[in-house]
Coordinates of C-alpha atoms in Angstrom, one line a residue:
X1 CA 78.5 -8.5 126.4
X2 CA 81.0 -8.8 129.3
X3 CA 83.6 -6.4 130.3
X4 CA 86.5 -9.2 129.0
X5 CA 84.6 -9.9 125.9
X6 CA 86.0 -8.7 122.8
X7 CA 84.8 -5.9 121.2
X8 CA 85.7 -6.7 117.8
X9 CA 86.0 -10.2 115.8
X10 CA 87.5 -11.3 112.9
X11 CA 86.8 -14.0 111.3
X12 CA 86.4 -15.9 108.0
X13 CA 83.2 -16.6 106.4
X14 CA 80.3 -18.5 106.2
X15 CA 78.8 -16.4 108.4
X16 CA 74.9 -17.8 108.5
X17 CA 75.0 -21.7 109.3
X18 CA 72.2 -23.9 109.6
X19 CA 71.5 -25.1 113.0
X20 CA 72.3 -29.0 112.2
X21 CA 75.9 -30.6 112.4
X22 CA 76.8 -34.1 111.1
X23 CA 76.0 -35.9 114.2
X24 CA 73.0 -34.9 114.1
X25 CA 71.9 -35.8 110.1
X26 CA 73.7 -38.9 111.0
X27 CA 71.3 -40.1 113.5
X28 CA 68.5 -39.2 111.9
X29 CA 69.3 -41.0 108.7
X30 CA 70.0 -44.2 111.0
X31 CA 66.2 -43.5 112.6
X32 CA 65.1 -43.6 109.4
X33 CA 66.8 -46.7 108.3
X34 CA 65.4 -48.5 111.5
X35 CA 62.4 -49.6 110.3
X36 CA 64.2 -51.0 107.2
X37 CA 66.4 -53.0 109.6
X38 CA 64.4 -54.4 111.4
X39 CA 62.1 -55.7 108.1
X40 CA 65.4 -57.4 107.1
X41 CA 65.7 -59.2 110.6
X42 CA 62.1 -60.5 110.5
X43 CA 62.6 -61.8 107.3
X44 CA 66.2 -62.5 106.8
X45 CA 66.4 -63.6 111.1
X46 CA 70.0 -64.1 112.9
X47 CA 72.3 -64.1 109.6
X48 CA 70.8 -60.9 108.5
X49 CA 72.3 -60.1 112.4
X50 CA 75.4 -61.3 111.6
X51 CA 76.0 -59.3 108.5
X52 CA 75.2 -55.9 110.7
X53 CA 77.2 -57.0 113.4
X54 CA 80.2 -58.1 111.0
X55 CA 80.0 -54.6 109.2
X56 CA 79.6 -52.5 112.4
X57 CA 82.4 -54.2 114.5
X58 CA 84.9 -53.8 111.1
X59 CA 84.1 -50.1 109.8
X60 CA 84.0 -48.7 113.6
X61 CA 87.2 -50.9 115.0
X62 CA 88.9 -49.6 111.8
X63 CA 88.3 -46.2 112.5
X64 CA 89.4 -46.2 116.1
X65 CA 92.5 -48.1 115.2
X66 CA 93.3 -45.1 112.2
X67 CA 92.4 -42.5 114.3
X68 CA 94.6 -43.9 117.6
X69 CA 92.4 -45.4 119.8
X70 CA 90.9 -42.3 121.4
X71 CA 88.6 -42.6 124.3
X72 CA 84.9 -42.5 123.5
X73 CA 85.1 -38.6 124.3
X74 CA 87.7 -37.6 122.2
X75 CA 86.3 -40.6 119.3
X76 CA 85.2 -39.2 115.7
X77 CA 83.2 -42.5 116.7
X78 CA 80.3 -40.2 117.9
X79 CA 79.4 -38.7 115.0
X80 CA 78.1 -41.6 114.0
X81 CA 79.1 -41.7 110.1
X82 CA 81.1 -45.2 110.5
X83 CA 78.1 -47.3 111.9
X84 CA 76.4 -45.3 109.3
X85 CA 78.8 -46.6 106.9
X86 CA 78.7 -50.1 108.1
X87 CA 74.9 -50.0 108.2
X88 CA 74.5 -49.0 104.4
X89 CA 77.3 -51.6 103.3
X90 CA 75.1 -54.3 105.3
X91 CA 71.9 -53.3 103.6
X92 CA 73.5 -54.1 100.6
X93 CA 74.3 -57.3 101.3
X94 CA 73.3 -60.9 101.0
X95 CA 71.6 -62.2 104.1
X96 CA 73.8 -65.7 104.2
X97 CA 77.3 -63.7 103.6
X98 CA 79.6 -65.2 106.0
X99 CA 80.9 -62.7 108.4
X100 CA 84.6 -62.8 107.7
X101 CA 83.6 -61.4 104.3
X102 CA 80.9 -58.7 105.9
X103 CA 83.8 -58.0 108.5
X104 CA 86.7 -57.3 105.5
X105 CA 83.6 -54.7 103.8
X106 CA 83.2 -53.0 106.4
X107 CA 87.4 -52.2 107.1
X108 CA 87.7 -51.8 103.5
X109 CA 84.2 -49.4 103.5
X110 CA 86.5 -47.2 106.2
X111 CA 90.2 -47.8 105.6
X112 CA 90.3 -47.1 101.5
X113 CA 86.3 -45.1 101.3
X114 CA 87.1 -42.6 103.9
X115 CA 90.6 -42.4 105.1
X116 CA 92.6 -43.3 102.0
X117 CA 91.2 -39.5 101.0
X118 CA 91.9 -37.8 104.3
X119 CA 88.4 -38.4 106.3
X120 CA 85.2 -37.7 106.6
X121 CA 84.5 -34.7 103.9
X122 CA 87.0 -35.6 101.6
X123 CA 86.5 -39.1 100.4
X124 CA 85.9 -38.8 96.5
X125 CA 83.4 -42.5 96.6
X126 CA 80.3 -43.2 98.9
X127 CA 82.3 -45.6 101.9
X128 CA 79.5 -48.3 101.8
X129 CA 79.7 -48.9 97.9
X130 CA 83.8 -49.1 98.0
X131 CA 82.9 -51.7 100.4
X132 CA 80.8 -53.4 98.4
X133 CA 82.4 -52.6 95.1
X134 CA 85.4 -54.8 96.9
X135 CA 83.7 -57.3 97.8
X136 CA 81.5 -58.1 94.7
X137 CA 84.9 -58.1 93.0
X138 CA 86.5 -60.8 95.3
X139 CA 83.5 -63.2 95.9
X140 CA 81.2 -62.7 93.1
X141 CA 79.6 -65.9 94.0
X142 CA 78.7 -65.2 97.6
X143 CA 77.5 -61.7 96.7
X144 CA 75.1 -63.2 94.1
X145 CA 73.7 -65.6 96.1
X146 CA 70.0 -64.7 97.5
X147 CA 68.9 -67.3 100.6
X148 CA 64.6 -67.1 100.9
X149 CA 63.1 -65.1 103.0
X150 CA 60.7 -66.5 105.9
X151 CA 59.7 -64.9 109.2
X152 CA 59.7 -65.1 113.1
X153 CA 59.5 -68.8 113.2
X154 CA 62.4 -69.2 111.5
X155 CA 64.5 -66.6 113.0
X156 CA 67.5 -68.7 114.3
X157 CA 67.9 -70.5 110.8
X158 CA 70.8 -69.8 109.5
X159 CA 70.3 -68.2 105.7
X160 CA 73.7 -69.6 104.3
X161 CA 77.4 -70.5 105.6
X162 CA 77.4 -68.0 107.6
X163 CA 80.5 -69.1 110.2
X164 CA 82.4 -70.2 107.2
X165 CA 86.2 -69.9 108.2
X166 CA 88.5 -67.0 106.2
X167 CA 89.4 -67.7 102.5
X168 CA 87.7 -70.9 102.7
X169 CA 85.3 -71.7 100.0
X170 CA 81.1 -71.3 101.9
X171 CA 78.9 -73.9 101.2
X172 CA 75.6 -71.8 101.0
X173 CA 72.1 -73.5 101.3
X174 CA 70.3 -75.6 98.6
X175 CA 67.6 -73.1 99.2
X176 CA 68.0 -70.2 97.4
X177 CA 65.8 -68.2 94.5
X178 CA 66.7 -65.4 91.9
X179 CA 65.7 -61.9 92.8
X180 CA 63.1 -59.6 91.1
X181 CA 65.8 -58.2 89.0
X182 CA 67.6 -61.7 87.8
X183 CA 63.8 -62.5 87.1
X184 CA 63.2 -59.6 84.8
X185 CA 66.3 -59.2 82.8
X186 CA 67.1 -63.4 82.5
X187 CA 63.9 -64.6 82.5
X188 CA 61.6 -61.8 81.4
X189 CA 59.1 -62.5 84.5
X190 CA 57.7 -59.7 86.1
X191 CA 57.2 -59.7 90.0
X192 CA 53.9 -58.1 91.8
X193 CA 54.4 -54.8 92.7
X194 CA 52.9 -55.3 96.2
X195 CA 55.4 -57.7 97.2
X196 CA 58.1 -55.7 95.8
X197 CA 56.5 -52.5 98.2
X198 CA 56.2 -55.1 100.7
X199 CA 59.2 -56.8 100.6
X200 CA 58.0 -61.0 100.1
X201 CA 60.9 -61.3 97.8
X202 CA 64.5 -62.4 98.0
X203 CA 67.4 -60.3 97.8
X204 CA 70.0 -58.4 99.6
X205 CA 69.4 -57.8 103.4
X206 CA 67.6 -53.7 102.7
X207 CA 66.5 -54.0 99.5
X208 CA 63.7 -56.1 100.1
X209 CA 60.9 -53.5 101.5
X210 CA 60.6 -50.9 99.2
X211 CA 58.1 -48.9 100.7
X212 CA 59.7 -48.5 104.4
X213 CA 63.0 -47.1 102.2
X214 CA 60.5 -44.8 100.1
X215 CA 58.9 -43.5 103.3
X216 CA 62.5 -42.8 105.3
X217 CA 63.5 -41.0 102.1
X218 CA 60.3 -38.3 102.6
X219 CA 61.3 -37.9 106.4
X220 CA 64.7 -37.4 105.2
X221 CA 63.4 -34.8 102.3
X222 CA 60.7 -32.9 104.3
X223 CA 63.2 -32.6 107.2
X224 CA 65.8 -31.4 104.8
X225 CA 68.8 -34.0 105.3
X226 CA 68.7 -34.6 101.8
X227 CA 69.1 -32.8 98.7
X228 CA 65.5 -34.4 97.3
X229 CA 66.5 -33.5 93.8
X230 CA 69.1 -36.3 93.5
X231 CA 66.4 -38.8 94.9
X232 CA 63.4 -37.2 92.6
X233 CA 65.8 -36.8 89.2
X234 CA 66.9 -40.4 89.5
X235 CA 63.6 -41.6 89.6
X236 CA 62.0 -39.5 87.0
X237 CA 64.9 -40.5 84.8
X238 CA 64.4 -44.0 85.6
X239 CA 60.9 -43.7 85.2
X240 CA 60.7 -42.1 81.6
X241 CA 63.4 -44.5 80.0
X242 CA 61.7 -47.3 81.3
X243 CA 58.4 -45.9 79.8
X244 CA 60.0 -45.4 76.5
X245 CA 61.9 -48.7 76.4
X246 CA 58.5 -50.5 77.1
X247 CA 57.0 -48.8 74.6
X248 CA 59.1 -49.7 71.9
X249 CA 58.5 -53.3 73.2
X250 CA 56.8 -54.5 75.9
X251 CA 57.9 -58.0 75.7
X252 CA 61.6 -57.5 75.7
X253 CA 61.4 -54.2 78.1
X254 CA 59.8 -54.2 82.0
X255 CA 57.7 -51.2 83.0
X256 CA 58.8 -48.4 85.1
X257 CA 57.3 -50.1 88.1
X258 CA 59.8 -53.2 87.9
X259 CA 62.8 -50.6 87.7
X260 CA 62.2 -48.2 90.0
X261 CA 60.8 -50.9 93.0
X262 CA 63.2 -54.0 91.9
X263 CA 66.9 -54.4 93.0
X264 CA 68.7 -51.3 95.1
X265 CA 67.0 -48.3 93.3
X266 CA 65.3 -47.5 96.1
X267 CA 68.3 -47.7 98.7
X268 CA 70.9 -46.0 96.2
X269 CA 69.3 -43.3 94.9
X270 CA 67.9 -41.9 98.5
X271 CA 70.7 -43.0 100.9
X272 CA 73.9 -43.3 99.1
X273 CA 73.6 -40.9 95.8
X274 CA 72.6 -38.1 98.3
X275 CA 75.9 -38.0 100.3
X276 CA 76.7 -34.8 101.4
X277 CA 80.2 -35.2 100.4
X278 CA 80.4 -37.2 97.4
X279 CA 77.2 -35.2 95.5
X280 CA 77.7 -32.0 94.1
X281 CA 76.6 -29.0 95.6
X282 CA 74.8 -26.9 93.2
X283 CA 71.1 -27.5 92.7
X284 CA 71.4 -27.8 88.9
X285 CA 74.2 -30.4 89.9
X286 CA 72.2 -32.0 91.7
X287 CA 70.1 -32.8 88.8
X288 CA 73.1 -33.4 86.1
X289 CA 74.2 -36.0 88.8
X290 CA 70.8 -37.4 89.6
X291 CA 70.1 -38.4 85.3
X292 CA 73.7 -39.5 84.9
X293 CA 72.3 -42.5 87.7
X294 CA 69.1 -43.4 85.9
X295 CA 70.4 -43.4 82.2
X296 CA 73.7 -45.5 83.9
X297 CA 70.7 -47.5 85.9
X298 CA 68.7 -48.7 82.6
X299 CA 71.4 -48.7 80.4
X300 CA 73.1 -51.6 82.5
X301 CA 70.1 -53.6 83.4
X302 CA 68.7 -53.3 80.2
X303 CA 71.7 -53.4 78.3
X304 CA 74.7 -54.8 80.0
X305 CA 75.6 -58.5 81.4
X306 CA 74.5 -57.3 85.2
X307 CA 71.1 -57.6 86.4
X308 CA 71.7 -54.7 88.6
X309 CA 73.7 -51.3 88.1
X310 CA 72.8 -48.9 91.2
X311 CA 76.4 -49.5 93.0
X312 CA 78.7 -48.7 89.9
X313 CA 76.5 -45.7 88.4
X314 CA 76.9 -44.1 91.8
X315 CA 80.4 -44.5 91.6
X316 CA 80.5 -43.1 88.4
X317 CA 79.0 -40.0 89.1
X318 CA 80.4 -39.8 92.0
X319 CA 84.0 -39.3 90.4
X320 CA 82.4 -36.7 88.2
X321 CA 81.1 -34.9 91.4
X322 CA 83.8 -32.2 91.5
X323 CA 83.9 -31.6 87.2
X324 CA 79.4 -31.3 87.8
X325 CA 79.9 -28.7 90.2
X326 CA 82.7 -26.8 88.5
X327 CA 80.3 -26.4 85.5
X328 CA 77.5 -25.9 87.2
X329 CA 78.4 -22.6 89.5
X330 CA 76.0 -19.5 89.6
X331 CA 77.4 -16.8 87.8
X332 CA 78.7 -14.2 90.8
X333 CA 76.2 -11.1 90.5
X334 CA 77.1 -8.6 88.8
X335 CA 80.6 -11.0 87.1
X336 CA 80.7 -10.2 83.3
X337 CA 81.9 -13.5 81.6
X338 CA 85.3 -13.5 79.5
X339 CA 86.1 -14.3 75.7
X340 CA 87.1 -17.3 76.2
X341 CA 84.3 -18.7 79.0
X342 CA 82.1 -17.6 76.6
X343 CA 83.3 -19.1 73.8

C-alpha cells in the first residue's frame, strides 16, 4: 500500500464478486448465437440479412438517441445488450418480414422493453419478446408467414416483400409452407426429428437448427452465463407433460420430441427465459419459474388457438419474477419465523 493510500475503507456490501461484468456475458452469449446465425443466412440467404440488419440499426439507434448521443466511449452501446436485444428479436422472426416492420421491433424491443422501466437491470419483460409481442399484435399476418428454406444458390432470393414501403399491405411469395408446429397441432403430422436437429424446415429465422441452439445453451451452462436450471426445468416439464399427454392418446397428442425440438422451445427457454434480469434469483426460483414455462408451453399448443406459446409464457413468468423470488428467499441463519409467516 502507498503512503497516500487510505488506511481504512468503507463501503457497502457485496463484498466477493465474480470476475465477469455484463459486457462480457453479453459477448459470449452473441458467440454462441453465431453459429445459429449464420444457419439462418445459409438457409434463409439476404432477407434473413435484412431482418438482422433492420433489428440491429432500430434497437441500437434507439438507444443512442435515449441515452443522448454519446460518443462510442461514453456509449452504454458497448456493453453490447442492444445488439443483443436486436439479435434475439430477429431470431424470432420470419425470414421475408419487411424491414420497416423488423426496424419498428427493434425500437419498440429498446424504447418500451428496456427504458420505459429505467434501463438495463430494471426492465420487468425480456426486450426481444416486447418486440415481438408488438409486432405479432400489429401484423399477425406477416409474422405467421413462413417463406421455404433453400441454400447458397439461392442466397440473393428474396424470401418475401421484403422492401415493402411503411403501413403498406406486403405481398409475400406464393411459396411458402406451414412450420413443424402448425403441422402438429392443425394437421396432426409429425416432422423427423433429424431435420428438426438439423434445421431442413421452415420457420422463423433461429428457430430452424435446433441442435446449434442446444449446443450454445451447454457453452453458455458449463461456462456459467446461465442459470441452467431454468433451461433444464423447462425442458423436463415439457418433456413429462408431453409424455403423459401422448399417453393418454397418441393420436390426438405429439411426443415429447415434437415439443421440445418444434417451434421456439429451444431459443426461449435457453436464451430469453434465462435473463439475468427478468428471472428470479433464487435457485428454487429458478425452478418455480422454469415449470410455470413448460406447463404455459403445452397448455397453449395443446390446448389453446396458437400453434406456438414460448413468447407469452415467458412473459408471463416474467411478471411473476419479483412475487417467485419473494417467496422463495432462504430463511436468514439463525431468523426464527413469526406467527403470522408461519401461519
Amino acid at each position: 500500500m502507498s503512503a497516500q493510500s487510505p488506511k481504512l475503507i468503507i463501503s457497502t456490501g457485496p463484498f466477493l464478486k465474480r470476475p465477469v461484468d455484463t459486457p462480457k456475458v453479453m459477448r459470449h452469449v452473441l458467440y454462441a448465437l453465431a453459429p445459429v446465425v449464420l444457419v439462418a443466412l445459409y438457409l434463409f440467404g439476404i432477407s434473413a440479412l435484412m431482418v438482422l440488419l433492420a433489428c440491429t440499426i432500430g434497437a441500437m439507434g434507439t438507444e443512442w438517441i435515449i441515452t443522448g448521443r454519446p460518443r462510442w466511449s461514453e456509449s452504454t452501446l458497448r456493453d453490447g445488450s442492444a445488439l443483443l436485444t436486436a439479435i434475439l428479436l430477429a431470431l424470432t422472426l420470419p425470414p421475408g418480414l419487411p424491414i420497416w416492420m423488423a426496424l419498428m421491433g427493434g425500437i419498440v424491443a429498446v424504447a418500451l422493453g428496456k427504458y420505459l422501466f429505467g434501463g438495463l437491470g430494471n426492465n420487468v419483460f425480456n426486450p426481444s419478446l416486447t418486440g415481438r409481442a408488438f409486432l405479432q399484435a400489429s401484423f399477425p399476418l406477416a409474422l405467421t408467414t413462413w417463406p421455404v428454406h433453400s441454400g447458397l444458390q439461392d442466397f440473393f432470393r428474396l424470401r418475401g416483400d421484403t422492401f415493402a414501403l411503411p403501413f403498406m399491405r406486403p405481398e409475400f411469395d406464393a411459396i411458402t409452407a406451414a412450420t413443424p408446429l402448425a403441422k402438429m397441432k392443425f394437421e396432426g403430422i409429425s416432422t423427423q426429428a433429424s431435420s428438426l436437429l438439423l434445421g431442413n424446415i421452415s420457420g422463423s429465422i433461429g428457430e430452424t437448427c435446433a441442435l446449434l441452439l442446444l449446443a450454445g445453451g451447454i457453452y453458455l451452462g458449463v461456462r456459467g452465463f446461465i442459470k441452467w436450471r431454468i433451461p433444464v426445468g423447462i425442458f423436463l416439464t415439457v418433456a413429462i407433460l408431453a409424455t403423459l399427454l401422448h399417453l393418454i392418446d397418441a393420436d390426438k397428442y405429439p411426443g415429447p420430441v415434437q415439443h421440445l425440438l418444434c417451434g421456439g422451445l429451444m431459443l426461449g427457454a435457453i436464451y430469453m427465459a434465462t435473463d439475468p434480469v427478468t428471472s428470479p434469483v433464487t435457485p428454487r426460483g429458478c425452478w418455480f419459474f422454469a415449470a410455470g414455462i413448460g406447463i404455459l408451453v403445452v397448455a397453449i399448443r395443446e390446448f389453446g388457438g396458437l400453434p406456438e406459446g414460448v413468447m407469452y409464457s415467458i412473459l408471463f413468468m416474467n411478471a411473476l419474477s419479483p412475487l417467485i423470488d419473494r417467496w422463495t428467499q432462504p430463511r436468514i441463519y439463525g431468523a426464527v419465523k413469526s406467527k403470522a409467516e408461519a401461519a
